[in-house]
PDB file of C-alpha atoms in Angstrom:
ATOM      1  CA  LEU A 677     182.979-280.242  64.122  1.00  0.00           C
ATOM      2  CA  SER A 678     183.386-280.155  67.866  1.00  0.00           C
ATOM      3  CA  VAL A 679     186.984-279.634  69.027  1.00  0.00           C
ATOM      4  CA  VAL A 680     188.006-280.586  72.570  1.00  0.00           C
ATOM      5  CA  VAL A 681     191.251-279.205  74.032  1.00  0.00           C
ATOM      6  CA  VAL A 682     192.569-279.758  77.550  1.00  0.00           C
ATOM      7  CA  VAL A 683     194.744-276.762  78.353  1.00  0.00           C
ATOM      8  CA  ASN A 684     197.465-276.683  80.995  1.00  0.00           C
ATOM      9  CA  ASP A 685     199.524-273.942  79.325  1.00  0.00           C
ATOM     10  CA  TRP A 686     197.398-271.072  78.044  1.00  0.00           C
ATOM     11  CA  GLY A 687     200.355-269.346  76.413  1.00  0.00           C
ATOM     12  CA  GLU A 688     201.027-272.434  74.316  1.00  0.00           C
ATOM     13  CA  PHE A 689     197.350-272.738  73.465  1.00  0.00           C
ATOM     14  CA  GLU A 690     197.170-269.090  72.337  1.00  0.00           C
ATOM     15  CA  GLN A 691     200.254-269.559  70.123  1.00  0.00           C
ATOM     16  CA  HIS A 692     198.950-272.714  68.457  1.00  0.00           C
ATOM     17  CA  ALA A 693     195.419-274.137  68.499  1.00  0.00           C
ATOM     18  CA  SER A 694     193.754-270.830  69.373  1.00  0.00           C
ATOM     19  CA  ARG A 695     195.349-268.890  66.513  1.00  0.00           C
ATOM     20  CA  SER A 696     194.428-271.535  63.939  1.00  0.00           C
ATOM     21  CA  PRO A 697     191.960-270.378  61.281  1.00  0.00           C
ATOM     22  CA  VAL A 698     189.782-273.385  62.122  1.00  0.00           C
ATOM     23  CA  ARG A 699     189.170-271.689  65.495  1.00  0.00           C
ATOM     24  CA  THR A 700     189.233-268.021  64.566  1.00  0.00           C
ATOM     25  CA  GLY A 701     186.637-268.655  61.852  1.00  0.00           C
ATOM     26  CA  GLN A 702     184.141-269.467  64.624  1.00  0.00           C
ATOM     27  CA  ARG A 703     182.437-272.099  62.470  1.00  0.00           C
ATOM     28  CA  HIS A 704     182.944-274.954  64.898  1.00  0.00           C
ATOM     29  CA  GLU A 705     182.249-275.743  68.530  1.00  0.00           C
ATOM     30  CA  TRP A 706     185.305-275.539  70.812  1.00  0.00           C
ATOM     31  CA  ILE A 707     185.230-277.120  74.263  1.00  0.00           C
ATOM     32  CA  LEU A 708     188.123-276.042  76.491  1.00  0.00           C
ATOM     33  CA  PHE A 709     189.099-277.460  79.872  1.00  0.00           C
ATOM     34  CA  ASP A 710     191.366-275.388  82.106  1.00  0.00           C
ATOM     35  CA  ASN A 711     193.595-278.073  83.566  1.00  0.00           C
ATOM     36  CA  THR A 712     196.388-275.805  84.780  1.00  0.00           C
ATOM     37  CA  GLU A 713     198.422-277.771  87.340  1.00  0.00           C
ATOM     38  CA  ASN A 714     195.961-280.668  86.820  1.00  0.00           C
ATOM     39  CA  ARG A 715     193.268-278.741  88.680  1.00  0.00           C
ATOM     40  CA  LEU A 716     190.529-280.797  87.022  1.00  0.00           C
ATOM     41  CA  SER A 717     192.233-284.177  86.686  1.00  0.00           C
ATOM     42  CA  GLY A 718     195.597-285.861  86.305  1.00  0.00           C
ATOM     43  CA  ASP A 719     193.937-288.366  83.960  1.00  0.00           C
ATOM     44  CA  LEU A 720     193.420-286.878  80.519  1.00  0.00           C
ATOM     45  CA  CYS A 721     190.896-289.432  79.301  1.00  0.00           C
ATOM     46  CA  LYS A 722     188.470-288.467  82.080  1.00  0.00           C
ATOM     47  CA  LEU A 723     188.363-284.957  80.632  1.00  0.00           C
ATOM     48  CA  TYR A 724     188.126-286.212  77.068  1.00  0.00           C
ATOM     49  CA  CYS A 725     185.114-288.314  78.056  1.00  0.00           C
ATOM     50  CA  ARG A 726     183.503-285.209  79.580  1.00  0.00           C
ATOM     51  CA  GLY A 727     184.231-283.308  76.390  1.00  0.00           C
ATOM     52  CA  PHE A 728     182.704-286.031  74.259  1.00  0.00           C
ATOM     53  CA  GLU A 729     179.535-285.949  76.368  1.00  0.00           C
ATOM     54  CA  GLN A 730     179.261-282.174  75.950  1.00  0.00           C
ATOM     55  CA  ALA A 731     180.069-282.075  72.231  1.00  0.00           C
ATOM     56  CA  ARG A 732     177.272-281.497  69.744  1.00  0.00           C
ATOM     57  CA  GLY A 733     179.136-282.177  66.498  1.00  0.00           C
ATOM     58  CA  ASP A 734     178.817-285.377  64.513  1.00  0.00           C
ATOM     59  CA  LEU A 735     182.617-285.473  64.391  1.00  0.00           C
ATOM     60  CA  VAL A 736     184.602-284.760  67.564  1.00  0.00           C
ATOM     61  CA  ILE A 737     188.287-283.810  67.429  1.00  0.00           C
ATOM     62  CA  PHE A 738     190.534-284.084  70.482  1.00  0.00           C
ATOM     63  CA  ALA A 739     193.546-281.847  69.922  1.00  0.00           C
ATOM     64  CA  HIS A 740     196.729-280.950  71.751  1.00  0.00           C
ATOM     65  CA  GLN A 741     197.046-277.323  72.786  1.00  0.00           C
ATOM     66  CA  ASP A 742     200.334-277.077  70.833  1.00  0.00           C
ATOM     67  CA  VAL A 743     198.992-278.062  67.407  1.00  0.00           C
ATOM     68  CA  TRP A 744     198.540-275.356  64.781  1.00  0.00           C
ATOM     69  CA  PHE A 745     195.923-276.057  62.113  1.00  0.00           C
ATOM     70  CA  PRO A 746     197.108-273.983  59.117  1.00  0.00           C
ATOM     71  CA  PRO A 747     194.988-272.112  56.557  1.00  0.00           C
ATOM     72  CA  GLY A 748     193.147-274.559  54.320  1.00  0.00           C
ATOM     73  CA  TRP A 749     193.058-277.286  56.962  1.00  0.00           C
ATOM     74  CA  GLU A 750     189.258-277.528  56.909  1.00  0.00           C
ATOM     75  CA  GLN A 751     189.225-278.043  53.143  1.00  0.00           C
ATOM     76  CA  ASP A 752     192.012-280.636  53.361  1.00  0.00           C
ATOM     77  CA  PHE A 753     190.169-282.410  56.171  1.00  0.00           C
ATOM     78  CA  GLU A 754     186.893-282.497  54.233  1.00  0.00           C
ATOM     79  CA  HIS A 755     188.653-283.769  51.106  1.00  0.00           C
ATOM     80  CA  ALA A 756     190.407-286.471  53.124  1.00  0.00           C
ATOM     81  CA  LEU A 757     187.074-287.511  54.667  1.00  0.00           C
ATOM     82  CA  ASP A 758     185.560-287.830  51.189  1.00  0.00           C
ATOM     83  CA  GLU A 759     188.445-290.058  50.121  1.00  0.00           C
ATOM     84  CA  LEU A 760     188.144-292.145  53.264  1.00  0.00           C
ATOM     85  CA  ALA A 761     184.382-292.498  52.827  1.00  0.00           C
ATOM     86  CA  ARG A 762     184.998-294.176  49.471  1.00  0.00           C
ATOM     87  CA  MET A 763     187.533-296.519  51.074  1.00  0.00           C
ATOM     88  CA  ASP A 764     185.872-297.210  54.432  1.00  0.00           C
ATOM     89  CA  PRO A 765     182.815-295.179  55.488  1.00  0.00           C
ATOM     90  CA  ASN A 766     182.685-297.029  58.815  1.00  0.00           C
ATOM     91  CA  TRP A 767     186.127-295.948  60.024  1.00  0.00           C
ATOM     92  CA  GLY A 768     187.095-295.989  63.696  1.00  0.00           C
ATOM     93  CA  VAL A 769     189.583-293.205  64.553  1.00  0.00           C
ATOM     94  CA  ILE A 770     191.470-290.777  62.294  1.00  0.00           C
ATOM     95  CA  GLY A 771     194.467-288.520  62.837  1.00  0.00           C
ATOM     96  CA  SER A 772     197.469-286.927  61.173  1.00  0.00           C
ATOM     97  CA  VAL A 773     200.106-289.634  61.713  1.00  0.00           C
ATOM     98  CA  GLY A 774     200.129-293.275  62.717  1.00  0.00           C
ATOM     99  CA  ILE A 775     201.990-296.574  62.654  1.00  0.00           C
ATOM    100  CA  ALA A 776     201.331-299.024  59.832  1.00  0.00           C
ATOM    101  CA  ALA A 777     198.846-301.734  60.665  1.00  0.00           C
ATOM    102  CA  THR A 778     201.391-304.337  59.524  1.00  0.00           C
ATOM    103  CA  ALA A 779     204.184-303.418  61.982  1.00  0.00           C
ATOM    104  CA  THR A 780     205.357-306.364  64.104  1.00  0.00           C
ATOM    105  CA  ALA A 781     208.571-304.946  65.636  1.00  0.00           C
ATOM    106  CA  MET A 782     209.961-301.560  66.675  1.00  0.00           C
ATOM    107  CA  SER A 783     212.515-301.844  63.863  1.00  0.00           C
ATOM    108  CA  ASP A 784     209.902-302.248  61.110  1.00  0.00           C
ATOM    109  CA  ARG A 785     207.472-299.532  62.182  1.00  0.00           C
ATOM    110  CA  ALA A 786     206.420-297.529  59.136  1.00  0.00           C
ATOM    111  CA  PHE A 787     204.911-294.096  59.710  1.00  0.00           C
ATOM    112  CA  PHE A 788     202.063-292.791  57.613  1.00  0.00           C
ATOM    113  CA  GLY A 789     200.807-289.220  57.704  1.00  0.00           C
ATOM    114  CA  HIS A 790     201.312-285.562  56.837  1.00  0.00           C
ATOM    115  CA  TRP A 791     202.685-283.279  59.537  1.00  0.00           C
ATOM    116  CA  CYS A 792     205.512-281.045  60.665  1.00  0.00           C
ATOM    117  CA  ASP A 793     207.246-280.725  64.034  1.00  0.00           C
ATOM    118  CA  PRO A 794     210.645-279.533  65.296  1.00  0.00           C
ATOM    119  CA  ALA A 795     212.236-282.619  63.695  1.00  0.00           C
ATOM    120  CA  GLY A 796     211.085-281.499  60.241  1.00  0.00           C
ATOM    121  CA  TYR A 797     208.402-281.817  57.577  1.00  0.00           C
ATOM    122  CA  ARG A 798     207.014-285.228  56.640  1.00  0.00           C
ATOM    123  CA  PHE A 799     204.629-286.628  54.088  1.00  0.00           C
ATOM    124  CA  ASN A 800     204.471-290.421  54.248  1.00  0.00           C
ATOM    125  CA  GLY A 801     201.804-291.815  51.961  1.00  0.00           C
ATOM    126  CA  PRO A 802     199.763-292.967  50.282  1.00  0.00           C
ATOM    127  CA  LEU A 803     196.953-291.539  52.371  1.00  0.00           C
ATOM    128  CA  PRO A 804     194.499-292.427  53.786  1.00  0.00           C
ATOM    129  CA  ALA A 805     196.507-295.299  55.280  1.00  0.00           C
ATOM    130  CA  PRO A 806     195.262-297.970  57.702  1.00  0.00           C
ATOM    131  CA  VAL A 807     197.167-297.808  60.983  1.00  0.00           C
ATOM    132  CA  GLN A 808     197.308-299.750  64.233  1.00  0.00           C
ATOM    133  CA  SER A 809     197.695-296.582  66.307  1.00  0.00           C
ATOM    134  CA  LEU A 810     197.683-292.798  65.926  1.00  0.00           C
ATOM    135  CA  ASP A 811     199.770-290.030  67.417  1.00  0.00           C
ATOM    136  CA  GLU A 812     197.805-287.876  69.873  1.00  0.00           C
ATOM    137  CA  GLN A 813     198.460-284.547  68.079  1.00  0.00           C
ATOM    138  CA  TRP A 814     194.793-284.700  67.175  1.00  0.00           C
ATOM    139  CA  LEU A 815     192.339-287.576  67.040  1.00  0.00           C
ATOM    140  CA  CYS A 816     188.851-287.607  65.556  1.00  0.00           C
ATOM    141  CA  ILE A 817     185.978-290.000  66.252  1.00  0.00           C
ATOM    142  CA  ARG A 818     182.434-290.217  64.954  1.00  0.00           C
ATOM    143  CA  ARG A 819     179.727-289.677  67.526  1.00  0.00           C
ATOM    144  CA  ASN A 820     177.734-292.712  66.354  1.00  0.00           C
ATOM    145  CA  SER A 821     180.669-295.130  66.032  1.00  0.00           C
ATOM    146  CA  GLY A 822     180.600-296.475  69.587  1.00  0.00           C
ATOM    147  CA  VAL A 823     184.277-295.543  70.011  1.00  0.00           C
ATOM    148  CA  THR A 824     185.287-293.392  72.960  1.00  0.00           C
ATOM    149  CA  PHE A 825     188.127-292.923  75.434  1.00  0.00           C
ATOM    150  CA  ASP A 826     188.712-295.137  78.452  1.00  0.00           C
ATOM    151  CA  GLU A 827     188.189-292.893  81.470  1.00  0.00           C
ATOM    152  CA  ASN A 828     190.070-295.406  83.641  1.00  0.00           C
ATOM    153  CA  LEU A 829     193.323-294.996  81.703  1.00  0.00           C
ATOM    154  CA  PRO A 830     195.637-293.208  84.171  1.00  0.00           C
ATOM    155  CA  GLY A 831     197.814-290.232  83.363  1.00  0.00           C
ATOM    156  CA  MET A 832     198.267-288.284  80.151  1.00  0.00           C
ATOM    157  CA  HIS A 833     199.790-290.841  77.804  1.00  0.00           C
ATOM    158  CA  CYS A 834     199.160-293.899  75.574  1.00  0.00           C
ATOM    159  CA  TYR A 835     195.546-292.987  74.803  1.00  0.00           C
ATOM    160  CA  GLY A 836     196.191-292.797  71.052  1.00  0.00           C
ATOM    161  CA  VAL A 837     197.084-296.469  70.845  1.00  0.00           C
ATOM    162  CA  ASP A 838     194.381-297.402  73.368  1.00  0.00           C
ATOM    163  CA  ILE A 839     191.489-295.792  71.494  1.00  0.00           C
ATOM    164  CA  CYS A 840     192.636-297.354  68.206  1.00  0.00           C
ATOM    165  CA  MET A 841     192.727-300.738  69.928  1.00  0.00           C
ATOM    166  CA  GLN A 842     189.237-300.094  71.245  1.00  0.00           C
ATOM    167  CA  ALA A 843     188.055-299.281  67.720  1.00  0.00           C
ATOM    168  CA  ARG A 844     189.647-302.488  66.478  1.00  0.00           C
ATOM    169  CA  SER A 845     187.803-304.467  69.160  1.00  0.00           C
ATOM    170  CA  LEU A 846     184.579-303.116  67.602  1.00  0.00           C
ATOM    171  CA  GLY A 847     185.697-304.228  64.141  1.00  0.00           C
ATOM    172  CA  LEU A 848     186.654-300.707  63.030  1.00  0.00           C
ATOM    173  CA  GLN A 849     189.878-299.736  61.245  1.00  0.00           C
ATOM    174  CA  SER A 850     191.711-296.493  62.111  1.00  0.00           C
ATOM    175  CA  TYR A 851     193.491-294.289  59.548  1.00  0.00           C
ATOM    176  CA  ALA A 852     196.074-291.575  59.072  1.00  0.00           C
ATOM    177  CA  ILE A 853     194.674-289.024  56.630  1.00  0.00           C
ATOM    178  CA  ASP A 854     196.084-286.149  54.586  1.00  0.00           C
ATOM    179  CA  ALA A 855     195.134-283.160  56.759  1.00  0.00           C
ATOM    180  CA  PHE A 856     198.450-281.437  57.494  1.00  0.00           C
ATOM    181  CA  VAL A 857     199.097-279.886  60.915  1.00  0.00           C
ATOM    182  CA  TRP A 858     202.140-278.341  62.584  1.00  0.00           C
ATOM    183  CA  HIS A 859     203.018-279.687  66.033  1.00  0.00           C
ATOM    184  CA  LYS A 860     204.904-277.187  68.232  1.00  0.00           C
ATOM    185  CA  TYR A 861     204.913-274.413  65.637  1.00  0.00           C
ATOM    186  CA  LEU A 862     206.332-271.787  68.027  1.00  0.00           C
ATOM    187  CA  LEU A 863     208.415-271.608  71.199  1.00  0.00           C
ATOM    188  CA  PRO A 864     207.254-269.467  74.156  1.00  0.00           C
ATOM    189  CA  ASP A 865     209.375-266.547  72.890  1.00  0.00           C
ATOM    190  CA  GLY A 866     207.708-266.678  69.480  1.00  0.00           C
ATOM    191  CA  ALA A 867     210.673-268.250  67.675  1.00  0.00           C
ATOM    192  CA  ARG A 868     210.167-271.301  65.509  1.00  0.00           C
ATOM    193  CA  PRO A 869     211.930-274.442  66.809  1.00  0.00           C
ATOM    194  CA  MET A 870     214.203-275.914  64.169  1.00  0.00           C
ATOM    195  CA  ALA A 871     215.316-279.020  66.102  1.00  0.00           C
ATOM    196  CA  PRO A 872     213.709-281.193  68.799  1.00  0.00           C
ATOM    197  CA  HIS A 873     216.165-280.151  71.520  1.00  0.00           C
ATOM    198  CA  GLU A 874     215.016-276.525  71.152  1.00  0.00           C
ATOM    199  CA  SER A 875     211.675-277.462  72.709  1.00  0.00           C
ATOM    200  CA  GLY A 876     211.963-277.944  76.455  1.00  0.00           C
ATOM    201  CA  LYS A 877     208.911-280.191  76.474  1.00  0.00           C
ATOM    202  CA  ILE A 878     210.407-282.476  73.837  1.00  0.00           C
ATOM    203  CA  ALA A 879     213.787-282.504  75.568  1.00  0.00           C
ATOM    204  CA  ARG A 880     212.076-283.549  78.803  1.00  0.00           C
ATOM    205  CA  ARG A 881     211.023-286.821  77.172  1.00  0.00           C
ATOM    206  CA  ALA A 882     214.565-288.119  77.644  1.00  0.00           C
ATOM    207  CA  THR A 883     214.420-287.749  81.438  1.00  0.00           C
ATOM    208  CA  ARG A 884     213.696-290.356  84.074  1.00  0.00           C
ATOM    209  CA  ALA A 885     210.954-288.129  85.477  1.00  0.00           C
ATOM    210  CA  PHE A 886     209.105-288.277  82.155  1.00  0.00           C
ATOM    211  CA  ARG A 887     209.471-292.065  81.902  1.00  0.00           C
ATOM    212  CA  ASP A 888     208.105-292.422  85.422  1.00  0.00           C
ATOM    213  CA  GLU A 889     205.176-290.226  84.410  1.00  0.00           C
ATOM    214  CA  VAL A 890     204.440-292.396  81.374  1.00  0.00           C
ATOM    215  CA  GLN A 891     204.776-295.735  83.162  1.00  0.00           C
ATOM    216  CA  PRO A 892     201.264-295.973  84.746  1.00  0.00           C
ATOM    217  CA  SER A 893     199.644-295.285  81.367  1.00  0.00           C
ATOM    218  CA  TYR A 894     201.947-297.769  79.661  1.00  0.00           C
ATOM    219  CA  ASP A 895     201.301-300.498  82.236  1.00  0.00           C
ATOM    220  CA  TYR A 896     197.535-300.025  82.061  1.00  0.00           C
ATOM    221  CA  VAL A 897     197.533-300.437  78.276  1.00  0.00           C
ATOM    222  CA  ALA A 898     199.910-303.404  78.565  1.00  0.00           C
ATOM    223  CA  LYS A 899     197.558-305.251  80.910  1.00  0.00           C
ATOM    224  CA  LYS A 900     194.381-304.264  79.069  1.00  0.00           C
ATOM    225  CA  TRP A 901     195.560-305.447  75.638  1.00  0.00           C
ATOM    226  CA  ARG A 902     197.987-308.234  76.578  1.00  0.00           C
ATOM    227  CA  ASP A 903     196.184-310.618  74.197  1.00  0.00           C
ATOM    228  CA  ARG A 904     196.979-308.306  71.239  1.00  0.00           C
ATOM    229  CA  TYR A 905     200.794-308.251  71.450  1.00  0.00           C
ATOM    230  CA  PRO A 906     202.806-307.017  69.637  1.00  0.00           C
ATOM    231  CA  PHE A 907     201.481-303.508  69.020  1.00  0.00           C
ATOM    232  CA  PHE A 908     203.050-300.078  68.758  1.00  0.00           C
ATOM    233  CA  SER A 909     202.457-296.378  69.158  1.00  0.00           C
ATOM    234  CA  THR A 910     204.464-293.653  67.416  1.00  0.00           C
ATOM    235  CA  SER A 911     206.913-293.579  70.341  1.00  0.00           C
ATOM    236  CA  MET A 912     206.884-296.965  72.079  1.00  0.00           C
ATOM    237  CA  GLY A 913     206.012-300.632  71.756  1.00  0.00           C
ATOM    238  CA  TRP A 914     204.330-303.482  73.617  1.00  0.00           C
ATOM    239  CA  VAL A 915     206.115-306.628  72.470  1.00  0.00           C
ATOM    240  CA  ASN A 916     206.364-309.013  75.414  1.00  0.00           C
ATOM    241  CA  PRO A 917     203.233-309.987  77.400  1.00  0.00           C
ATOM    242  CA  ALA A 918     205.446-311.363  80.189  1.00  0.00           C
ATOM    243  CA  ALA A 919     206.685-307.802  80.773  1.00  0.00           C
ATOM    244  CA  SER A 920     203.214-306.292  81.078  1.00  0.00           C
ATOM    245  CA  THR A 921     204.245-304.330  84.163  1.00  0.00           C
ATOM    246  CA  GLY A 922     207.492-302.599  84.945  1.00  0.00           C
ATOM    247  CA  HIS A 923     209.932-301.503  82.268  1.00  0.00           C
ATOM    248  CA  GLY A 924     210.746-304.825  80.578  1.00  0.00           C
ATOM    249  CA  ASP A 925     211.825-304.888  76.929  1.00  0.00           C
ATOM    250  CA  ALA A 926     208.724-303.076  75.743  1.00  0.00           C
ATOM    251  CA  ALA A 927     208.947-300.065  78.005  1.00  0.00           C
ATOM    252  CA  PRO A 928     208.610-296.459  76.844  1.00  0.00           C
TER     253      PRO A 928
END
């Protein structure tokens, strides 16, 4: 494996991804970008594309700095890949949690995956499950699949749904698999968050500043895939092509 992580908070990285056995075992290639205060780029996909070019592994994982891969994750991942290979060896993108491929409205979105975060533990199966989009906790693509990130996508958001849509445009299905991870395992003081509001970064998602930050990414995806409406990510939806810019009824 090659694992690409864009880091803007080294303390968070050291508490999560860096302390994961999958890293400390030194079996895999890790490619780290120091993006403190966006010193390299304010557009995450530009850095992910650079990471993909540098990576030597046949499988390339793009992970958040605040994801902890617990003991046994490698074995679970390999087992899940074996199961997926029997179902669909030519898969597009895989990750830990996604939205059912059949969802047609925000109200009927079904989540599939195996993960934990400050909102609690979840196993929603059966897995592997075909999905229309994946959460960005971690995403994995095959080097020879033709799938990659769109370096023109602005900002730090919406790339999980975008890359799954790109895979779909190549005729490839994306999947949530059974490879459990813990998102935001620890707070800066070392305590374990037991509710979403205990994480300042999660709480910030309710602010206008965060919505304004998301909007350029959202609008870019809206315009790019306006012929595919409706479609959904794990946190927002694109349901009205007439509202492809601005907030509209499909806004984050």
